[in-house]
Coordinates of N, CA and C and ligand atoms in Angstrom, one line a residue:
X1 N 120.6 59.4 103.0 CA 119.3 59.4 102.3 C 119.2 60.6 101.4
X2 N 118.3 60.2 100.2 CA 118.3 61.6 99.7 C 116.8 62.5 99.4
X3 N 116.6 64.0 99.1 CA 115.3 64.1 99.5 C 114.1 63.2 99.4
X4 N 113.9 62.3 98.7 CA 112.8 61.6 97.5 C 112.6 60.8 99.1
X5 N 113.4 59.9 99.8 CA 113.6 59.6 100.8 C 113.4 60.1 102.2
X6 N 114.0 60.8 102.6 CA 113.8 61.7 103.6 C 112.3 62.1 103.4
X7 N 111.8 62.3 102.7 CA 110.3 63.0 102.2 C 109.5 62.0 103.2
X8 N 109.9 61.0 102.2 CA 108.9 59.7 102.3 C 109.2 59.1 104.1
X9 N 110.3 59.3 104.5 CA 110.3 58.8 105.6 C 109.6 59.5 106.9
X10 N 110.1 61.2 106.9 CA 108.9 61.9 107.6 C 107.6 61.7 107.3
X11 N 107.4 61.5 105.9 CA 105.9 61.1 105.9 C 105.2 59.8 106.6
X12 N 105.7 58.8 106.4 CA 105.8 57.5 107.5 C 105.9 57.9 109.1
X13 N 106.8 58.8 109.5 CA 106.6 58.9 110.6 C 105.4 59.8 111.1
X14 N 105.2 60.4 110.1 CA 103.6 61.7 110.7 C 102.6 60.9 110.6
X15 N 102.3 59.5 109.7 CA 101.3 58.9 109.8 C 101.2 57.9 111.2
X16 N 102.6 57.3 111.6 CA 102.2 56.3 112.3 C 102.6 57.1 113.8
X17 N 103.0 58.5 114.0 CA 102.6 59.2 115.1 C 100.8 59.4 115.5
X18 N 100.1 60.0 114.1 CA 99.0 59.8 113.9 C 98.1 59.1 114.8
X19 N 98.8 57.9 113.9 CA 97.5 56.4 114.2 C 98.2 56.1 115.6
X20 N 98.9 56.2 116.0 CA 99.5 56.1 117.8 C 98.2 57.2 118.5
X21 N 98.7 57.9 118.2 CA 97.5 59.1 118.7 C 95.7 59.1 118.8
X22 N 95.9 58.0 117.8 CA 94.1 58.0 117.6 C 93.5 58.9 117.0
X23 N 94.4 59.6 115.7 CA 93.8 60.4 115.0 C 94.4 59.7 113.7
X24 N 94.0 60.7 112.7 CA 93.5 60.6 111.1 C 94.7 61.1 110.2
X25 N 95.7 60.2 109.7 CA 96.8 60.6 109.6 C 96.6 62.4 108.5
X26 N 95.3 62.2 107.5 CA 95.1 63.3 106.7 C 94.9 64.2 107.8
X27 N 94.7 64.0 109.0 CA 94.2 65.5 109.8 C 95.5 66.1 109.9
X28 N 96.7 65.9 109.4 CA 97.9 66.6 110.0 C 98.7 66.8 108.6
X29 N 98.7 68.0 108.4 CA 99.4 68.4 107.2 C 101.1 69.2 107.4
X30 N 101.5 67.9 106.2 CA 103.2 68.6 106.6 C 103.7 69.4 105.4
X31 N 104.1 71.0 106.4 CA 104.7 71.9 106.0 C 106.1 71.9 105.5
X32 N 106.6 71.7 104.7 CA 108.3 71.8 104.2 C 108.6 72.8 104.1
X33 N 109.5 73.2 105.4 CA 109.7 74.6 105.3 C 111.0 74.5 104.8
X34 N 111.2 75.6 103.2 CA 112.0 75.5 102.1 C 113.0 77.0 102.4
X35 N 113.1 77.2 103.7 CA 113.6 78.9 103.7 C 114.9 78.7 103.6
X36 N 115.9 79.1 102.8 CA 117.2 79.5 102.5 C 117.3 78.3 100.8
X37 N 116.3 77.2 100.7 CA 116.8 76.5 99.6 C 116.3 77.0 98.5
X38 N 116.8 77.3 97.4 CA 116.5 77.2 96.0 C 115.4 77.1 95.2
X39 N 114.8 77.5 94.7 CA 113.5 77.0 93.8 C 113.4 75.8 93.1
X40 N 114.9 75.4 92.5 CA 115.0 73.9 91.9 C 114.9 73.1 93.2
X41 N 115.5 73.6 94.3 CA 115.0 71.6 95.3 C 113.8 72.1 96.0
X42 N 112.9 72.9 95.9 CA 111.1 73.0 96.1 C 111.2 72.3 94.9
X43 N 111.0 72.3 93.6 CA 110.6 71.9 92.9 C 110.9 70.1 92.8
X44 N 112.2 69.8 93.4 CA 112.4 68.8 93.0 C 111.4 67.8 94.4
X45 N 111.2 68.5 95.6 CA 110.4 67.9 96.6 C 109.0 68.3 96.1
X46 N 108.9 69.0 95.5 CA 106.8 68.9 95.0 C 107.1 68.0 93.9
X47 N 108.2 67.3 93.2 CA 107.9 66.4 92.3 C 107.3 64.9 92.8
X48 N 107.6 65.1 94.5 CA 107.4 63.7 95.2 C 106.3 64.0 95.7
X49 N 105.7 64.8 95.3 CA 103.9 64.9 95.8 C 103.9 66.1 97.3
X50 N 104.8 66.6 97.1 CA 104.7 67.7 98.4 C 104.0 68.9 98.2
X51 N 103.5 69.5 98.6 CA 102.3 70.6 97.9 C 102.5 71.9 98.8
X52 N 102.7 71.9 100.2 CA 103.0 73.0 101.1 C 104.4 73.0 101.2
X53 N 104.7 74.5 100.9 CA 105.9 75.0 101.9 C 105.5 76.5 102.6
X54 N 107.0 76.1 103.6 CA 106.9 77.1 104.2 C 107.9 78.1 104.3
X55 N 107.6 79.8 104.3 CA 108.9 80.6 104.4 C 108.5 81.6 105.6
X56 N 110.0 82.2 106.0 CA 110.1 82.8 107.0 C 110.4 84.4 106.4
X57 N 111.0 84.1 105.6 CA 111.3 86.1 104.9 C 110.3 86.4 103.7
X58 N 109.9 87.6 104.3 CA 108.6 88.1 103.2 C 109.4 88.4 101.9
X59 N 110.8 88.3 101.6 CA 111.5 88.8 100.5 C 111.6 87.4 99.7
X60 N 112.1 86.3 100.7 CA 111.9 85.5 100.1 C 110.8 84.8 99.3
X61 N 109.6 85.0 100.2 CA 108.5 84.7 99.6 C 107.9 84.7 98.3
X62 N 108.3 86.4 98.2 CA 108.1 87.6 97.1 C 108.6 86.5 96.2
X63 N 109.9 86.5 96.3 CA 110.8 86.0 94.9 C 110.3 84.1 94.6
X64 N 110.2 84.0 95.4 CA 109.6 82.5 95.0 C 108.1 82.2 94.7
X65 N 107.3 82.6 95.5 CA 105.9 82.7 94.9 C 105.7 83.6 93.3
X66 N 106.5 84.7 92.8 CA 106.9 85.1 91.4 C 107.7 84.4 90.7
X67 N 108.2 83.2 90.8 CA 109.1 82.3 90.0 C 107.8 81.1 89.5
X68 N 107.5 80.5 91.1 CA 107.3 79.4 90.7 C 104.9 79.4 91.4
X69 N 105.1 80.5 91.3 CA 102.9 80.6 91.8 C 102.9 79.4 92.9
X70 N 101.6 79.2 92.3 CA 100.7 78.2 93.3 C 101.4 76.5 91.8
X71 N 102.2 76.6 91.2 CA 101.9 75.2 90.3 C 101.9 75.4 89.5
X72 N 101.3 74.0 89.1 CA 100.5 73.4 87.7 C 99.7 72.6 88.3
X73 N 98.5 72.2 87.7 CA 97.9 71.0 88.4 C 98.4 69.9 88.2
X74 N 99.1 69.3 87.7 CA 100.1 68.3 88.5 C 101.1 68.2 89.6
X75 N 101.3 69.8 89.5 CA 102.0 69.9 90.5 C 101.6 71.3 91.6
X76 N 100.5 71.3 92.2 CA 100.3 72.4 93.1 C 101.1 72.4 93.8
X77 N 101.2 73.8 94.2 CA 102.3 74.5 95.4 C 101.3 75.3 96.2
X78 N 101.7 75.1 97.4 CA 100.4 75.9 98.3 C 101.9 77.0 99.1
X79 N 101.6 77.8 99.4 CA 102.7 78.6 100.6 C 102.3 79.6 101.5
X80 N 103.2 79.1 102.6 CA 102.5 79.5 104.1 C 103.9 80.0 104.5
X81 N 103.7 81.1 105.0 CA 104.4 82.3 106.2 C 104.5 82.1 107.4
X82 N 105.7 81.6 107.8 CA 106.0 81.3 108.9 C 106.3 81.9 110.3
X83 N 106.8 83.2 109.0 CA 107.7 83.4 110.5 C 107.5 84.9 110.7
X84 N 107.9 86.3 111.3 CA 107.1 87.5 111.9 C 107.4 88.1 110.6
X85 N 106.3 88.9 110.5 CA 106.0 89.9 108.9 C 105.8 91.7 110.4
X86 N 106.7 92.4 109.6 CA 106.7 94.1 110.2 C 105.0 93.7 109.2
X87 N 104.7 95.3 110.5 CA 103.6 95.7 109.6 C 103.2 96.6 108.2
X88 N 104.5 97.2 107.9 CA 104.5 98.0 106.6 C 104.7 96.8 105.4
X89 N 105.2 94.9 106.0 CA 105.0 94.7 104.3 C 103.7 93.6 104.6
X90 N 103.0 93.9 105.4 CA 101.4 93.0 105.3 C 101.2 93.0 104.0
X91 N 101.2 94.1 103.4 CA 100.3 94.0 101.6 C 101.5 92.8 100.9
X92 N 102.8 92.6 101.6 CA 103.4 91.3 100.4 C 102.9 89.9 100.6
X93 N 102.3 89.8 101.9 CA 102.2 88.4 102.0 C 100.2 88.0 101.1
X94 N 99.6 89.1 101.0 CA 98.4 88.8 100.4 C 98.7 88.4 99.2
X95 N 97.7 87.5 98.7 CA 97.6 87.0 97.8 C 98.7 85.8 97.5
X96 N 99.8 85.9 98.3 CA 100.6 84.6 98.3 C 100.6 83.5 99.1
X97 N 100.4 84.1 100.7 CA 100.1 83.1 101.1 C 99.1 82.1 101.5
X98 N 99.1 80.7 101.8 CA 97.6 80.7 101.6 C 96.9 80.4 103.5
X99 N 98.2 80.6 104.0 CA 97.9 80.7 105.4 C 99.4 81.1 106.2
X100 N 98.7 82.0 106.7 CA 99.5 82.9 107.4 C 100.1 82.7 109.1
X101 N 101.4 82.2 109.6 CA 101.5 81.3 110.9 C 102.0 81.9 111.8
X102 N 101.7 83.8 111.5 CA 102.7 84.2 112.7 C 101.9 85.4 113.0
X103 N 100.8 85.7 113.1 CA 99.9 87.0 113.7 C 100.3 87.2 115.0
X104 N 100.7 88.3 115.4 CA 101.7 88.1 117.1 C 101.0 89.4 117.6
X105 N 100.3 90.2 116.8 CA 99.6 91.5 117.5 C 98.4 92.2 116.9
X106 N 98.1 92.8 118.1 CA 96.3 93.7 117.4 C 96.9 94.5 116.3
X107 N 98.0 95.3 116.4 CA 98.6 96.6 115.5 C 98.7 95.5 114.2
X108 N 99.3 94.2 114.0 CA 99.4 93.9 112.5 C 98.4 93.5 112.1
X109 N 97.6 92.3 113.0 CA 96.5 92.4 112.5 C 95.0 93.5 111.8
X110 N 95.2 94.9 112.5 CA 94.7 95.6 111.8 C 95.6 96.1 110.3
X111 N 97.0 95.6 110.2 CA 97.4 96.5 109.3 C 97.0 95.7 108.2
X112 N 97.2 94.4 108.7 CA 96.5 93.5 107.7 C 95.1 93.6 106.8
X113 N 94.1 93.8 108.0 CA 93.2 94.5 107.6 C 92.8 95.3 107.0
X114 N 93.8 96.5 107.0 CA 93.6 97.4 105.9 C 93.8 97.3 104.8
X115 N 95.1 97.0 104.6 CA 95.1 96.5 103.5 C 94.4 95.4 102.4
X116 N 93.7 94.4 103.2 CA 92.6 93.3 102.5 C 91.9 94.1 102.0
X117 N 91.3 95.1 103.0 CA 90.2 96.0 102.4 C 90.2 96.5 101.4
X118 N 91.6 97.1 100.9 CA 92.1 97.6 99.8 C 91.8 96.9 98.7
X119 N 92.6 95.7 98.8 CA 92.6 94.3 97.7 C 91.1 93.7 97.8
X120 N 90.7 94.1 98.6 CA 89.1 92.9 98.7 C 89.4 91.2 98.6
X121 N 90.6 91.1 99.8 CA 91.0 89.9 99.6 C 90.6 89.2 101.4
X122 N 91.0 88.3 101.8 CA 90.5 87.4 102.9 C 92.0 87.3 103.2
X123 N 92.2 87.0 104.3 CA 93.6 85.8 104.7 C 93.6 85.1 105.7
X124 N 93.7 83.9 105.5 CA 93.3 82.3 106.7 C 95.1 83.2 107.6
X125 N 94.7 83.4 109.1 CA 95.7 83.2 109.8 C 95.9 82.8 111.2
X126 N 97.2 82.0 111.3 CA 96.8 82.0 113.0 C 97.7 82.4 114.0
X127 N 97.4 82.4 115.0 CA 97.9 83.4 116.0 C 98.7 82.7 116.6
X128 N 100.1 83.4 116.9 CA 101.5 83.1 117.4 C 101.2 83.3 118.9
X129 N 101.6 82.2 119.2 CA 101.7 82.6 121.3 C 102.6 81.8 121.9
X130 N 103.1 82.9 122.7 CA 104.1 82.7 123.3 C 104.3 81.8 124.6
X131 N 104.0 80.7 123.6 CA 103.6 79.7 125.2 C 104.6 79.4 125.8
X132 N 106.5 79.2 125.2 CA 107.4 79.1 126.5 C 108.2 80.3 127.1
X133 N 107.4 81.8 126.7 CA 107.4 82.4 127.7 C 108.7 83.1 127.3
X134 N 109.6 82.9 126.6 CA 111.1 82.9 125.8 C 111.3 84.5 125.8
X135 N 111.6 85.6 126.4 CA 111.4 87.1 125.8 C 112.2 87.4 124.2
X136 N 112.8 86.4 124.2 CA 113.1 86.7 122.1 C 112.2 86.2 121.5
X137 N 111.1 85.5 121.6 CA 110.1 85.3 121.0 C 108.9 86.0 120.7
X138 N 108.4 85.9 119.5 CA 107.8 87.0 118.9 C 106.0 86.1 119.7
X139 N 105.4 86.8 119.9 CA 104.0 86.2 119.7 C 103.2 86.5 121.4
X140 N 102.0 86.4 121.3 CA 100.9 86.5 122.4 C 101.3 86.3 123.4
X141 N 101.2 86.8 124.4 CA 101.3 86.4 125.5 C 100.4 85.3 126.1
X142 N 100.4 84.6 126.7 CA 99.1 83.6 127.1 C 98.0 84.6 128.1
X143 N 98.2 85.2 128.8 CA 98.0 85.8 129.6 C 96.9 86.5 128.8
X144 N 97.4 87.2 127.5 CA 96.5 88.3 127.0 C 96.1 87.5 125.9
X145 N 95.9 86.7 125.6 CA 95.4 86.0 124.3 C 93.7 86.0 124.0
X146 N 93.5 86.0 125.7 CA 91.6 86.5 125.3 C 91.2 87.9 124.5
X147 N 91.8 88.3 125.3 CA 92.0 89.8 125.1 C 92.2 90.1 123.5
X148 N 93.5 89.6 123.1 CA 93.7 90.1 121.7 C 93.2 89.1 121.0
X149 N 92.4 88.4 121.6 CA 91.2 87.9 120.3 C 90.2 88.3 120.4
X150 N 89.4 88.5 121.2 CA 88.7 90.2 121.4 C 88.9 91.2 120.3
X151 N 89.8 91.5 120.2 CA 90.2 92.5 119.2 C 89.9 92.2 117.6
X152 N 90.9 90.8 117.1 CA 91.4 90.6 116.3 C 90.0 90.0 115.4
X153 N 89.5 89.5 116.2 CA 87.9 88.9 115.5 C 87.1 89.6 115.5
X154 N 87.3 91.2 115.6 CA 87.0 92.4 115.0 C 87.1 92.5 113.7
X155 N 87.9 92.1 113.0 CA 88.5 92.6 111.7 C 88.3 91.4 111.1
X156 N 87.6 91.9 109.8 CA 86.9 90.9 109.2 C 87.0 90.0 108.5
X157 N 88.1 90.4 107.6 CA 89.1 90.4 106.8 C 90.1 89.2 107.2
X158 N 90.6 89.6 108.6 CA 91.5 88.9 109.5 C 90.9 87.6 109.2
X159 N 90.8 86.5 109.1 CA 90.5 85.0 109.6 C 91.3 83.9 110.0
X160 N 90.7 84.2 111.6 CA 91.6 83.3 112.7 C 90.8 82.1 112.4
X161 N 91.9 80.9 112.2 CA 92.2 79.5 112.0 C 92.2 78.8 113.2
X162 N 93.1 79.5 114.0 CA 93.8 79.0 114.9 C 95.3 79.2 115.4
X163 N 96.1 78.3 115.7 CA 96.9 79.2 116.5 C 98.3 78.1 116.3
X164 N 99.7 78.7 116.4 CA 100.8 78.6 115.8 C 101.9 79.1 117.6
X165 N 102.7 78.2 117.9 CA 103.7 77.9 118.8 C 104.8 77.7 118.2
X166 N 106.0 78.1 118.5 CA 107.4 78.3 118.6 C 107.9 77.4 120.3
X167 N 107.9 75.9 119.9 CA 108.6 75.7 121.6 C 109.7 75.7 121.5
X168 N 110.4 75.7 122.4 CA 111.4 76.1 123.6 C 112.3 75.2 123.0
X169 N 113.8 75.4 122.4 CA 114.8 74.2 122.1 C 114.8 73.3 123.3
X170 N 114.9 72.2 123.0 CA 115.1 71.1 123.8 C 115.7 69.9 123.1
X171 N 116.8 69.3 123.7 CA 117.0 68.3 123.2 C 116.4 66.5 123.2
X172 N 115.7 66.7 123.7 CA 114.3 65.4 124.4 C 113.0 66.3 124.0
X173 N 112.4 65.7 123.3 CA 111.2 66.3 122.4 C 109.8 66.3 123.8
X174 N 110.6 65.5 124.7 CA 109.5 65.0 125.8 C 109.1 66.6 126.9
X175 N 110.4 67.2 126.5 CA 110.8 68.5 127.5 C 109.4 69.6 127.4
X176 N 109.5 69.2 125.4 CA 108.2 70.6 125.2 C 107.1 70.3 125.5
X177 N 106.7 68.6 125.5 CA 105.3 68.4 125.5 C 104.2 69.1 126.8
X178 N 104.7 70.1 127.3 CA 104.0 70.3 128.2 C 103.4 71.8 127.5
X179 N 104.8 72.3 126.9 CA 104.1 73.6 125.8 C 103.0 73.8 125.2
X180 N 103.2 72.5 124.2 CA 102.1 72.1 123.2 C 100.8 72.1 123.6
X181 N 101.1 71.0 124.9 CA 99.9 70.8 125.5 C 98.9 71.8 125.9
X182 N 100.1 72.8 126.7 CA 99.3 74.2 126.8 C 98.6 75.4 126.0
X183 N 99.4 74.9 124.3 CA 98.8 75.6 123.0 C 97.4 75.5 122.9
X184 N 97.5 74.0 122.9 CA 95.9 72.8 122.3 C 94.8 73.7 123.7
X185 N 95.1 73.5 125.0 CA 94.4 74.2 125.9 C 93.8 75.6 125.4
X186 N 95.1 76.4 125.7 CA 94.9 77.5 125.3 C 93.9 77.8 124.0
X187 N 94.0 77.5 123.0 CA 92.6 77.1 121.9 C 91.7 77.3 122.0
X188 N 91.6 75.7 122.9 CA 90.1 75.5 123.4 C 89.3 76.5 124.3
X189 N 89.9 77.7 124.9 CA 89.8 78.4 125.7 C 89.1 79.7 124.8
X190 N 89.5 79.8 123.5 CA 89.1 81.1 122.5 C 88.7 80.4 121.3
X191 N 88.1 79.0 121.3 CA 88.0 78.4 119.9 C 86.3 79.2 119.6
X192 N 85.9 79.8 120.5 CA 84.4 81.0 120.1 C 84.8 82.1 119.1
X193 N 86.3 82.3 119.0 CA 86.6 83.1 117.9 C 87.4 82.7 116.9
X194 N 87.2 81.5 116.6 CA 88.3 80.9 115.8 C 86.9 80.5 114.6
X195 N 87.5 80.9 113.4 CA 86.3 80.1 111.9 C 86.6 79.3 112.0
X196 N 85.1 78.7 110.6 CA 85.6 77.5 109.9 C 86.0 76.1 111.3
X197 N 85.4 75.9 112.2 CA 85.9 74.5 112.7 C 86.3 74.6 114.2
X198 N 87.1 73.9 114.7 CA 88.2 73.4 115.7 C 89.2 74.6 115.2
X199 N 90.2 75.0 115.9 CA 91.3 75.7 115.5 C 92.3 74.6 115.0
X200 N 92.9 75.4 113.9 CA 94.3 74.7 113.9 C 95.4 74.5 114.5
X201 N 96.3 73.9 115.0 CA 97.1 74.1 115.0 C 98.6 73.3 114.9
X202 N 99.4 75.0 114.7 CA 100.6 74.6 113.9 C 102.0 74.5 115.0
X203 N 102.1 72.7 115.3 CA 103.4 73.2 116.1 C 104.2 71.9 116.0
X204 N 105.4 72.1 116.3 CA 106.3 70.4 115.7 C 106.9 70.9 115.0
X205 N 108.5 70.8 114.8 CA 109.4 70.6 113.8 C 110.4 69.5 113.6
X206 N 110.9 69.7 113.4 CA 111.8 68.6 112.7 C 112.2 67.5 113.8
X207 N 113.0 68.0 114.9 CA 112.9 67.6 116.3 C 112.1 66.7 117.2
X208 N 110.6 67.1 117.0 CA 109.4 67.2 117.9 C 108.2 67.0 117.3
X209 N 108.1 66.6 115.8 CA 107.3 66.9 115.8 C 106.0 65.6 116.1
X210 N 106.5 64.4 116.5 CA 106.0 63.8 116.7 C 105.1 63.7 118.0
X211 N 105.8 64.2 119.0 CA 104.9 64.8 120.2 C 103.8 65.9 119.7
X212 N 104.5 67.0 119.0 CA 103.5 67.6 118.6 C 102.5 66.9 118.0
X213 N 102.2 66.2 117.3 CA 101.0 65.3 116.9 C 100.5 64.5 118.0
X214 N 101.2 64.3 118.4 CA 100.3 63.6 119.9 C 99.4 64.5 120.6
X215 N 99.9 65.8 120.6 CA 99.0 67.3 121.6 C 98.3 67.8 120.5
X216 N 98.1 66.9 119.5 CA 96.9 67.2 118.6 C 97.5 68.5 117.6
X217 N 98.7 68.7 116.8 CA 99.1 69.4 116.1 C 98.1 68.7 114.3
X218 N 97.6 70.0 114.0 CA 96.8 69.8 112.8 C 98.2 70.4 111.4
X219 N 99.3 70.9 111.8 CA 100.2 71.5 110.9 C 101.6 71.5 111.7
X220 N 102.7 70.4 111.2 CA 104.0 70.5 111.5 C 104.6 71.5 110.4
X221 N 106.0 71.5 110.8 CA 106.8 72.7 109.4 C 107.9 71.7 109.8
X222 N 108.2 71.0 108.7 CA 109.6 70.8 108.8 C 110.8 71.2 107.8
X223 N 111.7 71.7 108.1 CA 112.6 72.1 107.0 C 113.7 70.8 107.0
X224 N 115.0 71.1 107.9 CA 116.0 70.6 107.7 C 115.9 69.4 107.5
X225 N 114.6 68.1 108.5 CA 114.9 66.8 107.9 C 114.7 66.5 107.2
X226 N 114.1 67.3 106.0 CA 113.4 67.2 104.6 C 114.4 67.5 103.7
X227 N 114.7 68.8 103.9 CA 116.0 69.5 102.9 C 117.3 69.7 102.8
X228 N 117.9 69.2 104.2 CA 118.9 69.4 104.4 C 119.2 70.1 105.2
X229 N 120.0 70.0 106.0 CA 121.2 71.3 107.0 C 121.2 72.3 106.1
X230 N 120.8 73.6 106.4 CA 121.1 74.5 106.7 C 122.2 75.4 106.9
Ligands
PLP301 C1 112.9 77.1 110.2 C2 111.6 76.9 110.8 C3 111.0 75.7 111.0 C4 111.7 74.4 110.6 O1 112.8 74.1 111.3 P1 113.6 72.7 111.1 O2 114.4 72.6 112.3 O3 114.4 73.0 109.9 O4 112.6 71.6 110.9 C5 109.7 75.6 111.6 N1 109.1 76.7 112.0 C6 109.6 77.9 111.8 C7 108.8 79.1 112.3 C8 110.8 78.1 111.2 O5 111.3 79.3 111.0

C-alpha cells in the first residue's frame, strides 16, 4: 500500500472502532506522528486531508514548524508534541504546538509557565502518566496524580486538557486494555481540574489503537502505519 492508502485505511479503521464503541467517529482525532520523516511526505499526507502531526524532538519541531507553519487554508497543519520536552527548551514548543502530550512534572509545568507569562501566550496540555508503571517511562505516577494536579492547575497559563499514556509494548493489543482503562479512570478521578470539557485523552498507536478507542481514547498518534518503518 502506499501512503494515500494506508491513510485512508487507518482512517476506516478509527471510524468503525468508533461506531463499535458507541461513540462519534469525529470524537477521535488521528495524530500522524511524522518523527524522523521529511517535510515533503508531511506534506504529501496533508495533501490527503491530514491536518495533525505529531513530533517527539523539540529540534525537530523547531525545523519543521519554520519550513512548513500551521499551512495554507487548503491545507492546515496543526502540531502536537509528543514526547518529553527538558525544562530549559519549554520556550520552543510555545507558539508551535498546538497541544502539548507530555507534561510529566510540577518543575516543567511551572517552567512552562514562566515563560507563557513572558510571551502572554496559553498552551492546551496534557498530562503524561505513568500508568504501566515501566521505570523508563517518563510521566506521573498514578499514585501522585491528585496531587500534581493540585499543583499544576495553579498555573494559569498551564491548560490541562487532559491526559496522555505511553502503554506497555505488548504484542496482543488486548494485553494493554487494562492500562487504558485505568488512564480513562484515572481522569475521571481529577476531571475537576481539567478545562474546557471531559478530559482528553491521548492513547493508541499504531498497534493498539483500536482498543484504545474502545477505553474511550479522544487522540490516537500513529506514525509507522501511516508513514512507514522507521
Ligand atoms: C513514535 C510515537 C508514536 C507512534 O508510534 P508508531 O508505532 O509509529 O505508531 C506514538 N506516540 C509517541 C509518544 C511516539 O513517540
Amino acid at each position: 500500500m502506499n501512503r494515500s492508502e494506508r491513510l485512508e485505511a487507518i482512517r476506516d479503521r478509527i471510524d468503525q472502532a468508533a461506531l463499535k464503541a458507541g461513540r462519534k467517529p469525529s470524537d477521535v482525532t488521528l495524530i500522524a506522528v511524522s518523527k524522523t520523516f521529511p517535510e515533503k511526505a508531511i506534506l504529501e499526507v496533508a495533501s490527503y486531508g491530514q491536518v495533525a502531526f505529531g513530533e517527539n524532538k523539540v529540534q525537530e519541531l523547531i525545523r519543521k514548524t519554520d519550513a512548513l507553519g500551521t499551512g495554507t487554508r487548503d491545507m492546515p497543519l496543526e502540531w502536537h508534541h509528543i514526547g518529553h520536552l527538558q525544562r530549559n527548551k519549554a520556550k520552543d514548543i510555545i507558539g508551535r504546538a498546538a497541544l502539548f502530550h507530555a507534561l510529566d512534572s510540577v518543575r516543567l509545568g511551572r517552567a512552562l509557565q514562566q515563560r507563557l507569562a513572558v510571551e502572554e501566550a496559553v498552551l492546551d496540555c496534557l498530562v503524561q502518566v505513568n500508568v504501566s508503571g515501566e521505570v523508563s517511562k517518563f510521566g506521573v505516577a498514578p499514585a501522585e496524580l491528585d496531587a500534581v494536579m493540585d499543583e499544576l492547575c495553579q498555573l494559569e497559563r498551564v491548560r490541562l486538557r487532559g491526559f496522555m499514556t505511553l502503554a506497555s509494548p505488548a504484542l496482543d493489543p488486548e494485553d494493554v486494555r487494562p492500562e487504558m482503562a485505568q488512564l480513562r479512570r484515572l481522569a475521571e478521578t481529577v476531571s475537576d481540574r481539567v478545562v474546557d470539557g471531559p478530559p482528553l485523552l491521548s492513547m493508541g498507536m499504531s498497534g493498539d489503537f483500536e482498543v484504545a478507542i474502545q477505553e474511550g481514547a479522544t487522540h490516537v498518534r500513529i506514525g509507522s502505519a501511516i508513514f512507514g518503518a522507521r
